[in-house]
Coordinates of N, CA and C and ligand atoms in Angstrom, one line a residue:
M469 N 29.6 58.5 148.7 CA 31.1 58.4 149.0 C 31.7 59.8 148.9
Q470 N 32.5 60.2 149.8 CA 33.1 61.5 149.8 C 34.3 61.5 148.8
E471 N 34.4 62.5 148.0 CA 35.6 62.6 147.1 C 36.8 63.2 147.9
K472 N 37.9 62.5 147.7 CA 39.1 63.0 148.4 C 39.6 64.2 147.6
Q473 N 39.8 65.3 148.3 CA 40.3 66.5 147.7 C 41.8 66.6 147.9
I474 N 42.5 66.8 146.9 CA 44.0 66.9 147.0 C 44.3 68.4 146.7
K475 N 44.8 69.1 147.7 CA 45.3 70.4 147.5 C 46.7 70.5 147.1
L476 N 47.0 71.0 145.9 CA 48.3 70.9 145.3 C 49.4 71.6 146.2
D477 N 49.0 72.7 146.8 CA 50.0 73.5 147.6 C 50.3 72.8 148.9
E478 N 49.5 71.8 149.3 CA 49.7 71.1 150.5 C 50.5 69.8 150.2
S479 N 50.5 69.4 148.9 CA 51.1 68.1 148.6 C 52.6 68.2 148.8
A480 N 53.2 67.1 149.4 CA 54.6 67.1 149.6 C 55.4 66.6 148.4
L481 N 54.7 66.1 147.4 CA 55.3 65.5 146.3 C 55.2 66.3 145.0
R482 N 56.2 66.3 144.2 CA 56.2 67.0 142.9 C 56.8 66.0 141.8
I483 N 56.2 65.9 140.7 CA 56.7 65.0 139.6 C 57.1 65.9 138.4
G484 N 58.2 65.4 137.7 CA 58.7 66.2 136.6 C 59.1 65.2 135.5
L485 N 59.0 65.7 134.2 CA 59.4 64.9 133.1 C 60.4 65.6 132.3
G486 N 61.5 64.9 131.9 CA 62.5 65.5 131.1 C 62.7 64.6 129.8
E487 N 62.9 65.3 128.7 CA 63.2 64.6 127.4 C 64.3 65.3 126.7
D488 N 65.1 64.5 125.9 CA 66.1 65.1 125.1 C 66.4 64.1 124.0
S489 N 67.0 64.7 122.9 CA 67.5 63.9 121.8 C 68.7 64.6 121.2
H490 N 69.7 63.9 120.8 CA 70.8 64.5 120.1 C 71.2 63.6 118.9
R491 N 71.6 64.3 117.9 CA 72.0 63.7 116.7 C 73.4 63.0 116.9
L492 N 73.6 61.9 116.1 CA 74.9 61.2 116.2 C 75.8 61.5 115.1
A493 N 77.1 61.5 115.4 CA 78.1 61.7 114.3 C 79.2 60.7 114.5
K494 N 80.0 60.4 113.5 CA 81.0 59.4 113.5 C 82.1 59.8 114.5
G495 N 82.7 58.8 115.2 CA 83.8 59.0 116.1 C 83.3 58.8 117.5
G496 N 83.9 57.9 118.3 CA 83.6 57.7 119.7 C 84.5 58.5 120.6
P497 N 84.3 58.3 121.9 CA 83.3 57.5 122.6 C 82.0 58.3 122.7
L498 N 81.0 57.6 123.2 CA 79.6 58.1 123.4 C 79.5 58.6 124.9
R499 N 79.3 59.9 125.0 CA 79.1 60.4 126.4 C 77.7 60.2 126.8
L500 N 77.5 59.4 127.8 CA 76.1 59.1 128.2 C 76.0 58.8 129.7
G501 N 75.1 59.6 130.4 CA 74.9 59.4 131.8 C 76.2 59.7 132.6
G502 N 77.0 60.6 132.1 CA 78.2 61.0 132.8 C 79.4 60.1 132.7
I503 N 79.3 59.1 131.8 CA 80.4 58.2 131.5 C 80.7 58.1 130.0
D504 N 81.9 57.7 129.7 CA 82.2 57.5 128.3 C 82.0 56.0 127.9
V505 N 81.0 55.8 127.0 CA 80.7 54.4 126.6 C 81.4 54.2 125.3
P506 N 82.1 53.1 125.2 CA 82.8 52.8 123.9 C 81.8 52.6 122.8
H507 N 82.0 53.4 121.7 CA 81.1 53.3 120.6 C 81.8 54.0 119.4
D508 N 81.3 53.8 118.2 CA 81.9 54.4 117.0 C 81.3 55.8 116.7
Y509 N 80.3 56.1 117.5 CA 79.6 57.4 117.2 C 79.6 58.2 118.6
H510 N 79.4 59.5 118.4 CA 79.2 60.4 119.6 C 78.0 61.3 119.3
T511 N 77.4 61.9 120.3 CA 76.3 62.8 120.1 C 76.8 64.2 119.9
L512 N 76.1 64.9 119.0 CA 76.4 66.3 118.7 C 75.7 67.3 119.6
G513 N 76.4 68.3 120.0 CA 75.7 69.4 120.8 C 76.7 70.5 121.2
H514 N 76.1 71.5 121.8 CA 76.9 72.7 122.2 C 77.8 72.3 123.4
S515 N 77.1 71.6 124.3 CA 77.8 71.1 125.5 C 78.5 69.8 125.2
D516 N 78.7 68.9 126.2 CA 79.2 67.6 125.9 C 78.1 66.7 125.3
A517 N 76.9 67.2 125.2 CA 75.8 66.5 124.5 C 75.4 65.2 125.2
D518 N 75.4 65.2 126.5 CA 75.0 64.0 127.2 C 73.5 64.0 127.3
V519 N 72.9 63.3 126.5 CA 71.4 63.3 126.3 C 70.7 62.8 127.6
L520 N 71.3 61.9 128.3 CA 70.6 61.4 129.5 C 70.7 62.4 130.6
L521 N 71.8 63.0 130.8 CA 72.0 64.0 131.9 C 71.1 65.2 131.6
H522 N 70.9 65.5 130.3 CA 70.0 66.7 130.0 C 68.6 66.3 130.3
A523 N 68.2 65.1 130.0 CA 66.8 64.7 130.4 C 66.6 64.7 131.9
V524 N 67.6 64.2 132.6 CA 67.5 64.2 134.1 C 67.4 65.6 134.6
T525 N 68.2 66.5 134.1 CA 68.3 67.9 134.5 C 66.9 68.5 134.3
D526 N 66.3 68.3 133.1 CA 65.0 68.9 132.9 C 63.9 68.3 133.7
A527 N 64.0 67.0 134.0 CA 63.0 66.4 134.9 C 63.0 67.0 136.3
L528 N 64.2 67.2 136.8 CA 64.3 67.8 138.2 C 63.9 69.3 138.2
L529 N 64.3 70.0 137.2 CA 63.9 71.4 137.1 C 62.4 71.5 136.9
G530 N 61.8 70.7 136.1 CA 60.4 70.7 135.8 C 59.6 70.3 137.1
A531 N 60.0 69.4 137.8 CA 59.3 69.0 139.0 C 59.3 70.1 140.0
A532 N 60.4 70.9 140.0 CA 60.5 72.1 141.0 C 59.8 73.3 140.4
G533 N 59.4 73.3 139.1 CA 58.7 74.4 138.5 C 59.7 75.5 138.2
L534 N 61.0 75.1 137.9 CA 62.0 76.1 137.6 C 62.3 76.2 136.1
A535 N 63.1 77.1 135.7 CA 63.4 77.3 134.3 C 64.1 76.1 133.7
D536 N 63.9 75.8 132.4 CA 64.5 74.5 131.9 C 66.0 74.7 131.6
I537 N 66.6 73.6 131.2 CA 68.0 73.5 130.9 C 68.5 74.5 129.9
G538 N 67.6 74.7 128.8 CA 68.0 75.6 127.8 C 68.0 77.1 128.2
E539 N 67.1 77.4 129.2 CA 67.1 78.7 129.8 C 68.2 79.0 130.7
L540 N 68.5 77.9 131.5 CA 69.6 78.1 132.5 C 71.0 78.1 131.8
F541 N 71.2 77.3 130.8 CA 72.5 77.1 130.2 C 72.3 77.3 128.7
P542 N 72.1 78.5 128.2 CA 71.8 78.7 126.8 C 73.0 78.3 125.9
N543 N 72.6 77.8 124.7 CA 73.7 77.3 123.8 C 74.3 78.5 123.0
T544 N 73.8 79.7 123.3 CA 74.4 80.9 122.7 C 75.6 81.4 123.6
D545 N 75.7 80.8 124.8 CA 76.7 81.3 125.8 C 78.0 80.5 125.6
P546 N 79.1 81.2 125.2 CA 80.3 80.4 125.0 C 80.8 79.7 126.2
E547 N 80.4 80.1 127.4 CA 80.7 79.4 128.6 C 80.2 77.9 128.6
N548 N 79.1 77.7 127.9 CA 78.5 76.4 127.9 C 79.1 75.5 126.8
K549 N 80.0 76.0 126.0 CA 80.6 75.2 124.9 C 81.4 74.1 125.5
D550 N 81.1 72.9 125.0 CA 81.7 71.6 125.5 C 81.6 71.4 127.0
R551 N 80.7 72.1 127.6 CA 80.6 72.0 129.1 C 80.2 70.6 129.6
D552 N 80.7 70.3 130.7 CA 80.4 69.0 131.3 C 79.0 69.0 131.8
S553 N 78.1 68.1 131.3 CA 76.7 68.1 131.7 C 76.5 67.7 133.1
A554 N 77.5 67.0 133.7 CA 77.4 66.6 135.1 C 77.4 67.9 136.0
E555 N 78.2 68.9 135.6 CA 78.3 70.1 136.3 C 77.0 70.9 136.1
M556 N 76.4 70.9 135.0 CA 75.1 71.6 134.8 C 74.0 70.9 135.6
L557 N 74.1 69.6 135.6 CA 73.1 68.9 136.4 C 73.2 69.2 137.9
Q558 N 74.4 69.3 138.4 CA 74.7 69.6 139.8 C 74.2 71.0 140.1
L559 N 74.5 72.0 139.2 CA 74.1 73.4 139.4 C 72.5 73.4 139.4
A560 N 71.9 72.7 138.5 CA 70.4 72.7 138.5 C 69.8 72.1 139.7
Y561 N 70.4 71.0 140.2 CA 69.9 70.3 141.4 C 70.1 71.2 142.6
E562 N 71.2 72.0 142.7 CA 71.4 72.9 143.8 C 70.2 73.9 143.8
Q563 N 69.7 74.3 142.7 CA 68.5 75.2 142.6 C 67.3 74.5 143.2
V564 N 67.2 73.3 142.8 CA 66.0 72.5 143.3 C 66.0 72.3 144.8
V565 N 67.2 72.0 145.3 CA 67.4 71.9 146.8 C 67.1 73.2 147.5
A566 N 67.6 74.3 146.8 CA 67.4 75.6 147.4 C 65.9 76.0 147.5
A567 N 65.1 75.3 146.6 CA 63.7 75.6 146.5 C 63.0 74.7 147.6
G568 N 63.7 73.9 148.3 CA 63.2 73.1 149.4 C 62.7 71.7 149.0
L569 N 63.3 71.2 147.9 CA 62.9 69.9 147.4 C 64.1 68.9 147.4
E570 N 63.8 67.6 147.5 CA 64.9 66.6 147.3 C 64.3 65.4 146.5
I571 N 65.2 64.7 146.0 CA 64.8 63.5 145.1 C 64.3 62.4 145.9
V572 N 63.1 61.9 145.5 CA 62.6 60.6 146.0 C 63.2 59.5 145.1
N573 N 62.9 59.6 143.8 CA 63.5 58.7 142.9 C 63.5 59.2 141.5
L574 N 64.3 58.6 140.6 CA 64.4 59.0 139.2 C 64.2 57.7 138.4
D575 N 63.4 57.7 137.3 CA 63.3 56.6 136.4 C 63.6 57.1 135.0
C576 N 64.6 56.5 134.4 CA 65.1 57.0 133.1 C 65.0 55.9 132.0
V577 N 64.8 56.3 130.8 CA 64.9 55.5 129.6 C 65.8 56.1 128.6
V578 N 66.7 55.3 128.0 CA 67.5 55.7 126.9 C 67.1 54.9 125.7
N579 N 66.8 55.6 124.6 CA 66.5 54.9 123.3 C 67.7 55.0 122.4
A580 N 68.4 53.9 122.2 CA 69.5 53.8 121.3 C 69.6 52.5 120.6
Q581 N 69.7 52.5 119.3 CA 69.8 51.3 118.6 C 71.1 50.6 118.9
Q582 N 72.2 51.4 119.0 CA 73.5 50.9 119.3 C 74.1 52.0 120.2
P583 N 75.0 51.8 121.1 CA 75.5 50.4 121.5 C 74.4 49.8 122.4
K584 N 74.6 48.5 122.7 CA 73.8 47.8 123.7 C 74.2 48.3 125.0
L585 N 73.3 48.9 125.8 CA 73.7 49.6 127.1 C 73.7 48.7 128.3
G586 N 73.2 47.4 128.1 CA 73.1 46.5 129.3 C 74.4 46.5 130.1
P587 N 75.6 46.3 129.5 CA 76.8 46.2 130.3 C 77.2 47.5 131.0
Y588 N 76.6 48.7 130.6 CA 77.0 50.0 131.2 C 75.9 50.6 132.1
K589 N 74.8 49.9 132.2 CA 73.7 50.4 133.0 C 74.1 50.7 134.5
Q590 N 74.8 49.7 135.1 CA 75.1 49.9 136.5 C 76.1 51.0 136.7
A591 N 77.0 51.2 135.8 CA 78.0 52.2 135.9 C 77.3 53.6 135.7
I592 N 76.4 53.7 134.8 CA 75.7 55.0 134.6 C 74.8 55.3 135.8
R593 N 74.1 54.3 136.4 CA 73.3 54.5 137.6 C 74.2 55.0 138.7
K594 N 75.3 54.4 138.9 CA 76.3 54.7 139.9 C 76.7 56.2 139.8
R595 N 77.1 56.5 138.5 CA 77.6 57.9 138.2 C 76.5 58.9 138.5
L596 N 75.2 58.6 138.1 CA 74.1 59.5 138.4 C 73.9 59.7 139.9
S597 N 74.0 58.6 140.6 CA 73.8 58.7 142.1 C 74.9 59.5 142.7
E598 N 76.1 59.4 142.2 CA 77.2 60.2 142.7 C 77.0 61.7 142.4
I599 N 76.7 62.0 141.1 CA 76.5 63.4 140.7 C 75.4 64.1 141.6
L600 N 74.4 63.3 142.0 CA 73.3 63.9 142.7 C 73.3 63.6 144.2
S601 N 74.3 62.9 144.7 CA 74.5 62.5 146.1 C 73.2 61.9 146.6
V602 N 72.7 60.9 145.9 CA 71.6 60.1 146.3 C 72.0 58.6 146.3
N603 N 71.2 57.7 146.9 CA 71.5 56.3 146.9 C 71.2 55.7 145.5
L604 N 71.9 54.6 145.3 CA 71.8 53.9 144.0 C 70.4 53.5 143.7
D605 N 69.7 53.1 144.8 CA 68.3 52.6 144.6 C 67.3 53.7 144.3
Q606 N 67.8 55.0 144.3 CA 66.9 56.1 143.9 C 67.0 56.4 142.5
V607 N 67.9 55.7 141.7 CA 68.1 56.0 140.3 C 67.9 54.7 139.5
N608 N 66.9 54.7 138.6 CA 66.7 53.5 137.8 C 66.9 53.9 136.3
L609 N 67.4 52.9 135.5 CA 67.7 53.2 134.1 C 67.3 52.0 133.3
K610 N 66.6 52.3 132.2 CA 66.2 51.2 131.3 C 66.7 51.6 129.9
S611 N 67.0 50.6 129.1 CA 67.4 51.0 127.7 C 66.6 50.2 126.7
K612 N 66.3 50.9 125.6 CA 65.4 50.3 124.5 C 66.1 50.6 123.2
T613 N 65.9 49.7 122.2 CA 66.4 50.0 120.9 C 65.3 50.7 120.1
G614 N 65.5 51.1 118.9 CA 64.5 51.7 118.1 C 63.9 50.7 117.1
E615 N 64.1 49.4 117.4 CA 63.6 48.3 116.6 C 64.0 48.5 115.1
G616 N 65.1 49.2 114.9 CA 65.6 49.3 113.5 C 64.9 50.3 112.6
V617 N 63.8 51.0 113.2 CA 63.1 51.9 112.4 C 63.1 53.3 113.0
G618 N 62.8 54.3 112.2 CA 62.7 55.7 112.7 C 64.1 56.2 113.0
P619 N 64.2 57.5 113.5 CA 65.5 58.1 113.7 C 66.4 57.4 114.7
V620 N 65.8 56.7 115.7 CA 66.6 56.0 116.7 C 67.1 54.7 116.1
G621 N 66.1 54.0 115.4 CA 66.5 52.7 114.8 C 67.5 52.8 113.7
E622 N 67.5 53.9 113.0 CA 68.4 54.2 111.9 C 69.7 54.8 112.4
Q623 N 69.8 54.9 113.7 CA 71.0 55.4 114.4 C 71.4 56.9 114.0
L624 N 70.3 57.7 113.8 CA 70.5 59.1 113.5 C 70.6 59.9 114.8
V625 N 69.8 59.4 115.8 CA 69.8 60.1 117.1 C 69.8 59.1 118.3
I626 N 70.1 59.6 119.4 CA 69.8 58.9 120.7 C 68.9 59.8 121.5
Q627 N 67.9 59.1 122.1 CA 66.9 59.9 122.9 C 67.0 59.4 124.4
A628 N 66.5 60.3 125.2 CA 66.4 59.9 126.7 C 65.2 60.6 127.3
R629 N 64.6 59.9 128.2 CA 63.5 60.4 129.0 C 63.8 60.1 130.5
C630 N 63.3 61.0 131.3 CA 63.4 60.8 132.8 C 62.2 61.3 133.5
V631 N 61.7 60.6 134.4 CA 60.6 61.0 135.3 C 61.3 61.2 136.7
A632 N 61.1 62.3 137.3 CA 61.7 62.6 138.6 C 60.5 62.8 139.6
L633 N 60.6 62.2 140.8 CA 59.7 62.4 141.9 C 60.5 63.1 143.0
L634 N 60.0 64.3 143.4 CA 60.6 65.1 144.4 C 59.7 65.2 145.6
E635 N 60.3 65.4 146.8 CA 59.5 65.6 148.0 C 60.0 66.9 148.7
K636 N 59.0 67.6 149.3 CA 59.4 68.8 150.0 C 60.1 68.4 151.3
R637 N 61.2 69.0 151.6 CA 61.9 68.7 152.9 C 61.1 69.4 154.0
N638 N 61.2 68.7 155.2 CA 60.5 69.3 156.3 C 61.3 70.5 156.9
Ligands
LIG1006 MG1 70.4 68.3 125.1

């Protein structure tokens, strides 16, 4: 049987993984996925600390082989203080598009013990699809708790992961 040879430089598809975590502090709301979720805690960070948008940004940049979010938007730059992560995601995706790639789909996971994200999942998916100008069915979101253990379960942090599949434009 002949082995199928896949030449990476000829492949039209690129995959990327993004991960992020932010510590929690008292006082809401929780900025997550580009919306404000009612909660008694918020995430700490130099920007608006949107852990999901940061994971999505790094997944897209990673799939395109570009510099990561920390290199593009350093936390030493005062311009990035309290910066809207939706704006950073849009700027990053502009670079991805300029590199000749576009989104096939995103699959995301948020790990948060609280709040329960079920009621907000559709609003977050919609906001993500708006930020990136893609269809709703190109963006998926799952939420998991920390089962009450570890830094997520003890509500010290919220974590997010995203896998992005990109395709070269013709
Ligand atoms: Mg971050």
